[in-house]
mmCIF file of C-alpha atoms in Angstrom:
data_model
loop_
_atom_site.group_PDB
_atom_site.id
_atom_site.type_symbol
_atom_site.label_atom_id
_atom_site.label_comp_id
_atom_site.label_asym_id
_atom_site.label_seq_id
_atom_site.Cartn_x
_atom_site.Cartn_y
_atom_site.Cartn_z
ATOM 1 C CA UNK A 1 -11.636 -6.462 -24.402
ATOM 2 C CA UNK A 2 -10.584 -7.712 -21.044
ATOM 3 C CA UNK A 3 -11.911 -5.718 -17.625
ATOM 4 C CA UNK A 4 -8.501 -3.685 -16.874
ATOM 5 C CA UNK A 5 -8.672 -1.835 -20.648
ATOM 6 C CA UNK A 6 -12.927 -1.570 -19.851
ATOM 7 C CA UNK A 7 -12.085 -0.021 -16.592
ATOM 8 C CA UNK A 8 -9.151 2.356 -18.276
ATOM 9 C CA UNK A 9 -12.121 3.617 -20.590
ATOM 10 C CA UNK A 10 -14.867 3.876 -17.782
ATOM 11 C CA UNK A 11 -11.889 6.456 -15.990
ATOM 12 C CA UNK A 12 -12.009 7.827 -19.256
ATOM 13 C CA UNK A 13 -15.710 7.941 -19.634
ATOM 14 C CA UNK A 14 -16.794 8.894 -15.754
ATOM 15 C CA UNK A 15 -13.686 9.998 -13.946
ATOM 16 C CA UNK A 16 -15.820 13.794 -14.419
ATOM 17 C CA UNK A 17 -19.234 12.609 -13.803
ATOM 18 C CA UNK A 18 -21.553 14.360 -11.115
ATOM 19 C CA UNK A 19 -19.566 17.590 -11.921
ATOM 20 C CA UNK A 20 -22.813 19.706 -10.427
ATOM 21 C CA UNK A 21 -20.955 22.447 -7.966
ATOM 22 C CA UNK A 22 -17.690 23.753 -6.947
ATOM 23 C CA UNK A 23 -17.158 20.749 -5.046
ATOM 24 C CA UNK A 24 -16.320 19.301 -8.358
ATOM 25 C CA UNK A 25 -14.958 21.890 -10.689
ATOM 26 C CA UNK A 26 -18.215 23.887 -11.841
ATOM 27 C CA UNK A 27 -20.206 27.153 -11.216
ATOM 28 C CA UNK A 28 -22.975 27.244 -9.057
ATOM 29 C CA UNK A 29 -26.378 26.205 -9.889
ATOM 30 C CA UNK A 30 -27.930 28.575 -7.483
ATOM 31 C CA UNK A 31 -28.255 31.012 -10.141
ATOM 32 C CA UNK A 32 -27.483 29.302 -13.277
ATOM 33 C CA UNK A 33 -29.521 25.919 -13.061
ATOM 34 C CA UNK A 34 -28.012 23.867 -15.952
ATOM 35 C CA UNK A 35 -24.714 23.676 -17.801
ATOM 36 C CA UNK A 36 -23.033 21.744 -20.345
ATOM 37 C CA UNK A 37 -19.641 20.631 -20.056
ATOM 38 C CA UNK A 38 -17.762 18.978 -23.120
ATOM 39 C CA UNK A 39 -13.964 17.294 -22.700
ATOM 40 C CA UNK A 40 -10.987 15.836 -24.191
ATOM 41 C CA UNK A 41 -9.345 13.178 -22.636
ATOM 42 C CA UNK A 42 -6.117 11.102 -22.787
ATOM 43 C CA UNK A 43 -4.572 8.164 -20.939
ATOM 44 C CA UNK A 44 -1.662 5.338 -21.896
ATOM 45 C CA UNK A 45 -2.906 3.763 -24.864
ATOM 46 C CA UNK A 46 -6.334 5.439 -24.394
ATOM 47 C CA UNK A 47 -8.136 8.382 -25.976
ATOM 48 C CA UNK A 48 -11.661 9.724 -25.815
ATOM 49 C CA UNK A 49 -13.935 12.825 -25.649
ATOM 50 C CA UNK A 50 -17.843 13.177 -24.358
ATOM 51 C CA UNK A 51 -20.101 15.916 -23.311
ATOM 52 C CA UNK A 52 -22.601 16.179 -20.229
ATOM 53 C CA UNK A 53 -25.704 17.943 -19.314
ATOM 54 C CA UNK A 54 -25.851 18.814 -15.627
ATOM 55 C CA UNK A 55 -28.888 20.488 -13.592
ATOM 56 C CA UNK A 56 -30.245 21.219 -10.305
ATOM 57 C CA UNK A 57 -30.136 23.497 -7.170
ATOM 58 C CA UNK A 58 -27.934 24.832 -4.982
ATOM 59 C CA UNK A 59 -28.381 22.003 -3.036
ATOM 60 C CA UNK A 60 -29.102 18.839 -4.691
ATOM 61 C CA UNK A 61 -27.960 17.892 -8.445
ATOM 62 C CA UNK A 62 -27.582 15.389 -11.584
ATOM 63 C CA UNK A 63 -26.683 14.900 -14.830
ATOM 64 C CA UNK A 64 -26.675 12.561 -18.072
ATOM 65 C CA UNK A 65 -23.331 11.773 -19.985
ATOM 66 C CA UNK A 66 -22.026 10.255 -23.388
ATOM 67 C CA UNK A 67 -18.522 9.447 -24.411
ATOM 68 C CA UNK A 68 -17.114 7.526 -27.167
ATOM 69 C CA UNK A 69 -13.189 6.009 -26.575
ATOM 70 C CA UNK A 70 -10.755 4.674 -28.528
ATOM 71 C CA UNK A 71 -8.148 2.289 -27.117
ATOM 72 C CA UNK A 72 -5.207 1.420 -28.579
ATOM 73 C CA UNK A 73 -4.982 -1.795 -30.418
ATOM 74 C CA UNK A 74 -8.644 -2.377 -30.687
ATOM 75 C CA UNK A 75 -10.948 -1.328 -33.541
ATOM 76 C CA UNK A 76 -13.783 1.111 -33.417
ATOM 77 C CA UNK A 77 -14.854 3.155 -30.710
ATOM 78 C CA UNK A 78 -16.485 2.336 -26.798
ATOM 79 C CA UNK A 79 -19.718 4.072 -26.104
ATOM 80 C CA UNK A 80 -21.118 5.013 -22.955
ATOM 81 C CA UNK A 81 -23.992 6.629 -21.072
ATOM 82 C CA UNK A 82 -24.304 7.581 -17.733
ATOM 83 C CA UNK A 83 -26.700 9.059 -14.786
ATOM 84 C CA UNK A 84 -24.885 10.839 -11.825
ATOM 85 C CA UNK A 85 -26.103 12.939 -8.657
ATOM 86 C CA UNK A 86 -25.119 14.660 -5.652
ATOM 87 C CA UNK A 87 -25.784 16.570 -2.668
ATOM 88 C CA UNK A 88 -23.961 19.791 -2.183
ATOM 89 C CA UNK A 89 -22.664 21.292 1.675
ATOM 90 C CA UNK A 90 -21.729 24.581 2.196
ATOM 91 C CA UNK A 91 -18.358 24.766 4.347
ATOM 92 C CA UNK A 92 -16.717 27.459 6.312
ATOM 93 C CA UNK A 93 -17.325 30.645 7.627
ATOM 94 C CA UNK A 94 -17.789 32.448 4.458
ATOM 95 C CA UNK A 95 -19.257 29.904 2.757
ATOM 96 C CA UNK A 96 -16.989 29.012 -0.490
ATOM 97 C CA UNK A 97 -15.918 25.889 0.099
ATOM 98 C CA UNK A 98 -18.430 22.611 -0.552
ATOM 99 C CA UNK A 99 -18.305 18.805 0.432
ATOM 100 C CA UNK A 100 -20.354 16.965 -2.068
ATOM 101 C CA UNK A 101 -21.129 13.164 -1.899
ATOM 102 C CA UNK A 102 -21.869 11.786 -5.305
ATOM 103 C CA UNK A 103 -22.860 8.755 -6.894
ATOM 104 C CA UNK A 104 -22.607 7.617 -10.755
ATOM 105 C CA UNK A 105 -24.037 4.389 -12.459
ATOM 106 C CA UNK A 106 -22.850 4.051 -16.277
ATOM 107 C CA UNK A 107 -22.846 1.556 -19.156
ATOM 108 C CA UNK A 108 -20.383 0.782 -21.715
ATOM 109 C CA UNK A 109 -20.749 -0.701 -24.969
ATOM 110 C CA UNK A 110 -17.504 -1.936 -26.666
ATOM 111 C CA UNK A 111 -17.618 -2.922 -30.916
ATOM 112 C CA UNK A 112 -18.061 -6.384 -31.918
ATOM 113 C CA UNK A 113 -15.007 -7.990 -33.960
ATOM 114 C CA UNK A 114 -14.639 -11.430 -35.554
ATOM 115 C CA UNK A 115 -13.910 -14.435 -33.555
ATOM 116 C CA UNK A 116 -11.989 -15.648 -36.378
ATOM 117 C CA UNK A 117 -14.129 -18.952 -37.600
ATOM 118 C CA UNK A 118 -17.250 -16.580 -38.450
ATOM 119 C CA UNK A 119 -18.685 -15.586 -35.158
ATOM 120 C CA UNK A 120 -18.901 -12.279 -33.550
ATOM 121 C CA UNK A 121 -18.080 -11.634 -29.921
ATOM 122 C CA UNK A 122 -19.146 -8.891 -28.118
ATOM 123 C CA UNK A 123 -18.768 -7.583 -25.093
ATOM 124 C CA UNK A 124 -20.490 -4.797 -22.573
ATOM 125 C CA UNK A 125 -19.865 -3.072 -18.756
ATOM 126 C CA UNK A 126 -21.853 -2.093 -15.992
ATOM 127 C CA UNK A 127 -20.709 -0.005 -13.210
ATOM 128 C CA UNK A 128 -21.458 2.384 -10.531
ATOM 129 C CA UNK A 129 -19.041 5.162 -8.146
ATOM 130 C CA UNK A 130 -19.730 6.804 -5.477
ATOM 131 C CA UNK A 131 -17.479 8.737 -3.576
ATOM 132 C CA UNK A 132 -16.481 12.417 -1.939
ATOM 133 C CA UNK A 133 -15.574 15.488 -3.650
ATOM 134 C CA UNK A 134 -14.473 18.699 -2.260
ATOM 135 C CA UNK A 135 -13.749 22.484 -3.738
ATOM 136 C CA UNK A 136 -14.525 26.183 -3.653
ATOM 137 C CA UNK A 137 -14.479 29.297 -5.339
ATOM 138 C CA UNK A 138 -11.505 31.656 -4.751
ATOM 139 C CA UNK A 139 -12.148 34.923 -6.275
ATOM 140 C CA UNK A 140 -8.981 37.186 -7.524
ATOM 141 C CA UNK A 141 -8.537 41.158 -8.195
ATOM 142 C CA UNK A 142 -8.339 40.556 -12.005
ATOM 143 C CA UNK A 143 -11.099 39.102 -13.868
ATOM 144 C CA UNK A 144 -10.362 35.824 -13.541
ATOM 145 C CA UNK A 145 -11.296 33.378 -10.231
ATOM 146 C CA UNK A 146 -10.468 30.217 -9.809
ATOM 147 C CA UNK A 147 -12.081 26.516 -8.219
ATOM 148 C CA UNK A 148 -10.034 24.268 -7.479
ATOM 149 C CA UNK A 149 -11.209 20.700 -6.411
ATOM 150 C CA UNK A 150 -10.519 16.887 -5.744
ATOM 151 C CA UNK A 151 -12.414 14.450 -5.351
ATOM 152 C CA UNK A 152 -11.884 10.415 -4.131
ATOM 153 C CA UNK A 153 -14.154 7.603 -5.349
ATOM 154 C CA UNK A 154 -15.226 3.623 -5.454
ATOM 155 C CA UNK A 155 -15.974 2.335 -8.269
ATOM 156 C CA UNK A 156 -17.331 -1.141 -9.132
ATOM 157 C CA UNK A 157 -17.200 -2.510 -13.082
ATOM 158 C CA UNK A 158 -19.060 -5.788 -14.195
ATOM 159 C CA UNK A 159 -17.757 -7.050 -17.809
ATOM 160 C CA UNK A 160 -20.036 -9.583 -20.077
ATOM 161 C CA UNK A 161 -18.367 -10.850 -23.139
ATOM 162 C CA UNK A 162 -20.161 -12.928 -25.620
ATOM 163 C CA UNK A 163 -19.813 -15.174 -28.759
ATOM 164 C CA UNK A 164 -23.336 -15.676 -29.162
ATOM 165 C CA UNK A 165 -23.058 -19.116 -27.838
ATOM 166 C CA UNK A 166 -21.125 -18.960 -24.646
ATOM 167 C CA UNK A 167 -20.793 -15.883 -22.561
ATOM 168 C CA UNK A 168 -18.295 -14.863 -19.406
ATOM 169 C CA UNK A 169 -18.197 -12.396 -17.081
ATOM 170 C CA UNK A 170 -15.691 -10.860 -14.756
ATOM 171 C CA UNK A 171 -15.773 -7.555 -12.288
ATOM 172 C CA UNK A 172 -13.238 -5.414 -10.369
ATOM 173 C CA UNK A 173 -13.728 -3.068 -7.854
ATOM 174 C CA UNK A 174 -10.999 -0.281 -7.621
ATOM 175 C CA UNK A 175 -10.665 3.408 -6.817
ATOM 176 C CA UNK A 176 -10.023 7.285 -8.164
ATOM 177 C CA UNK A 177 -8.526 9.644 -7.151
ATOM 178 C CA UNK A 178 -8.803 12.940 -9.234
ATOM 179 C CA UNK A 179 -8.310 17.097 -9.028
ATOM 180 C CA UNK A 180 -8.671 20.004 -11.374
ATOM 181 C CA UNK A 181 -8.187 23.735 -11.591
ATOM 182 C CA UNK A 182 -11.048 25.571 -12.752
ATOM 183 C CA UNK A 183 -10.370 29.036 -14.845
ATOM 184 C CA UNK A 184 -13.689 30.838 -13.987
ATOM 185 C CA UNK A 185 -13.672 33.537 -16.890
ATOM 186 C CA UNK A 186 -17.285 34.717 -16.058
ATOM 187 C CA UNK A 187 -20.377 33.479 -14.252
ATOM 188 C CA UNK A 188 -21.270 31.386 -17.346
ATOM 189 C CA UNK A 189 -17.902 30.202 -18.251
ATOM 190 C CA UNK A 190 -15.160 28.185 -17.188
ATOM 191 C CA UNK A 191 -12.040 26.246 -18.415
ATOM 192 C CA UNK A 192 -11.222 22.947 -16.317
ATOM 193 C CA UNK A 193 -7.820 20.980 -16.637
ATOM 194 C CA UNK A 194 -7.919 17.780 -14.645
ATOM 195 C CA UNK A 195 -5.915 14.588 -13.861
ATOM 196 C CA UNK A 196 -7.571 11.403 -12.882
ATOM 197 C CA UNK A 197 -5.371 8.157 -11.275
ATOM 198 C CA UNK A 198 -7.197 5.229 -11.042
ATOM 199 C CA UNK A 199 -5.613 2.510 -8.057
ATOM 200 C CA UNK A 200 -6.233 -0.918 -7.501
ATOM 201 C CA UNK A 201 -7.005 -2.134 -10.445
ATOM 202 C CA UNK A 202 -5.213 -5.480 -11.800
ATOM 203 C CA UNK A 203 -2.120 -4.214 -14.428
ATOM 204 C CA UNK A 204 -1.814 -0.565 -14.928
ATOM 205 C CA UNK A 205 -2.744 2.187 -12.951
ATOM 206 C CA UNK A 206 -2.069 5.016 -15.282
ATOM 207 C CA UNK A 207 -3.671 8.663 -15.133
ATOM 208 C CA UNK A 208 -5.764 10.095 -17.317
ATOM 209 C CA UNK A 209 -4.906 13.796 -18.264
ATOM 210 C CA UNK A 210 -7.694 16.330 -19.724
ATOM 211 C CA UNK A 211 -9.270 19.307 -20.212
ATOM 212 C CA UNK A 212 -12.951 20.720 -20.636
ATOM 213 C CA UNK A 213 -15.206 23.494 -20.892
ATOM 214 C CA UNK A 214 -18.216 24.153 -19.216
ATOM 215 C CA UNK A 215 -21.110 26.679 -20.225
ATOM 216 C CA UNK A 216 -23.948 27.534 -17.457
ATOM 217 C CA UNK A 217 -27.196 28.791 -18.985
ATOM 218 C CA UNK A 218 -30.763 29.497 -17.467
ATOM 219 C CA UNK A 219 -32.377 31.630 -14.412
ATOM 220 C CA UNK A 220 -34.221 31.114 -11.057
#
């Protein structure tokens, strides 16, 4: 698996990671202090789905992620874990608007296949983002609110491939750039389309399309 479809799959994987206020598509923590989000993704050639756990304050938070991917053309699945965090600033004169910078480090694990003469090669990333994200909560006169949010982020990917014998690495650094609309149907749920577009990276730059929902659970 060469470093442009590993990076495709860490979009896939990550693109949502650090998701811990407004500033990124979900509720506030300032009453609710942890949540768990679950997605579907899709990109060219790409598919995949994960789930994270996200906690904190109305000020600081973090999370811990899995995914599994499947790319086109390549058999099994890519697994990945990841640790995020962030910092959340309240803007404007009411209040409902955030700045958040965040910061992700993640690891990907892509399935062995035959070499062809009776080895096994396998091969692994390593990355980290970090980046600004920006959103707030607009409420409405039905029952319904809305957060809308984008964020923009650098991202850094380190690829080790293997037969056992001999191993090579390679790395890219690139960039996303990504937005959602958050459905807020009440204080503990929300529905969250999003597109992701990845830029900079060597080959495609295709966006990843997808859609999650997010339950907040606990009390102060």
């Amino acid at each position: 698996m060469n470093v442009r479809v590993f990076s495709g799959c860490a979009a896939l994987l990550f693109t949502t990671t650090a998701q811990g206020q407004a500033c990124l598509g979900l509720a506030s923590l300032e009453t609710r202090p942890m949540n768990v989000s679950v997605s579907a993704r899709f990109a060219d050639g790409v598919t995949g789905g994960g789930a994270r756990f996200g906690f904190g304050t109305a000020r600081a938070f973090g999370g811990v992620s899995g995914a599994m991917v499947k790319a086109d053309g390549v058999s099994g699945t890519t697994k990945g874990a990841s640790v995020d965090g962030g910092l959340s600033f309240n803007m404007g004169e009411k209040k409902q608007a955030m700045l958040c910078p965040v910061a992700s480090v993640e690891y990907l694990k892509a399935p062995d296949f035959d070499d062809g003469e009776g080895g096994t090669i396998t091969s692994s990333a390593t990355g980290a983002s970090a980046g600004l994200a920006g959103g707030g909560l607009f409420n409405t006169s039905s029952s319904v609110s809305f957060i809308p949010s984008a964020a923009v982020s650098a991202a850094y990917q380190r690829v080790s491939v293997s037969d056992g014998q001999n191993s090579a690495t390679d790395s890219e650094t690139y960039g996303i750039l990504s937005g959602g609309l958050s459905f807020v149907f009440s204080p503990s749920l929300l529905v969250r389309p999003f597109i992701s577009v990845p830029f900079g990276l060597d080959g495609s730059n295709d966006p990843l399309y997808g859609v999650g929902v997010s339950f907040a659970f606990g009390k102060r």
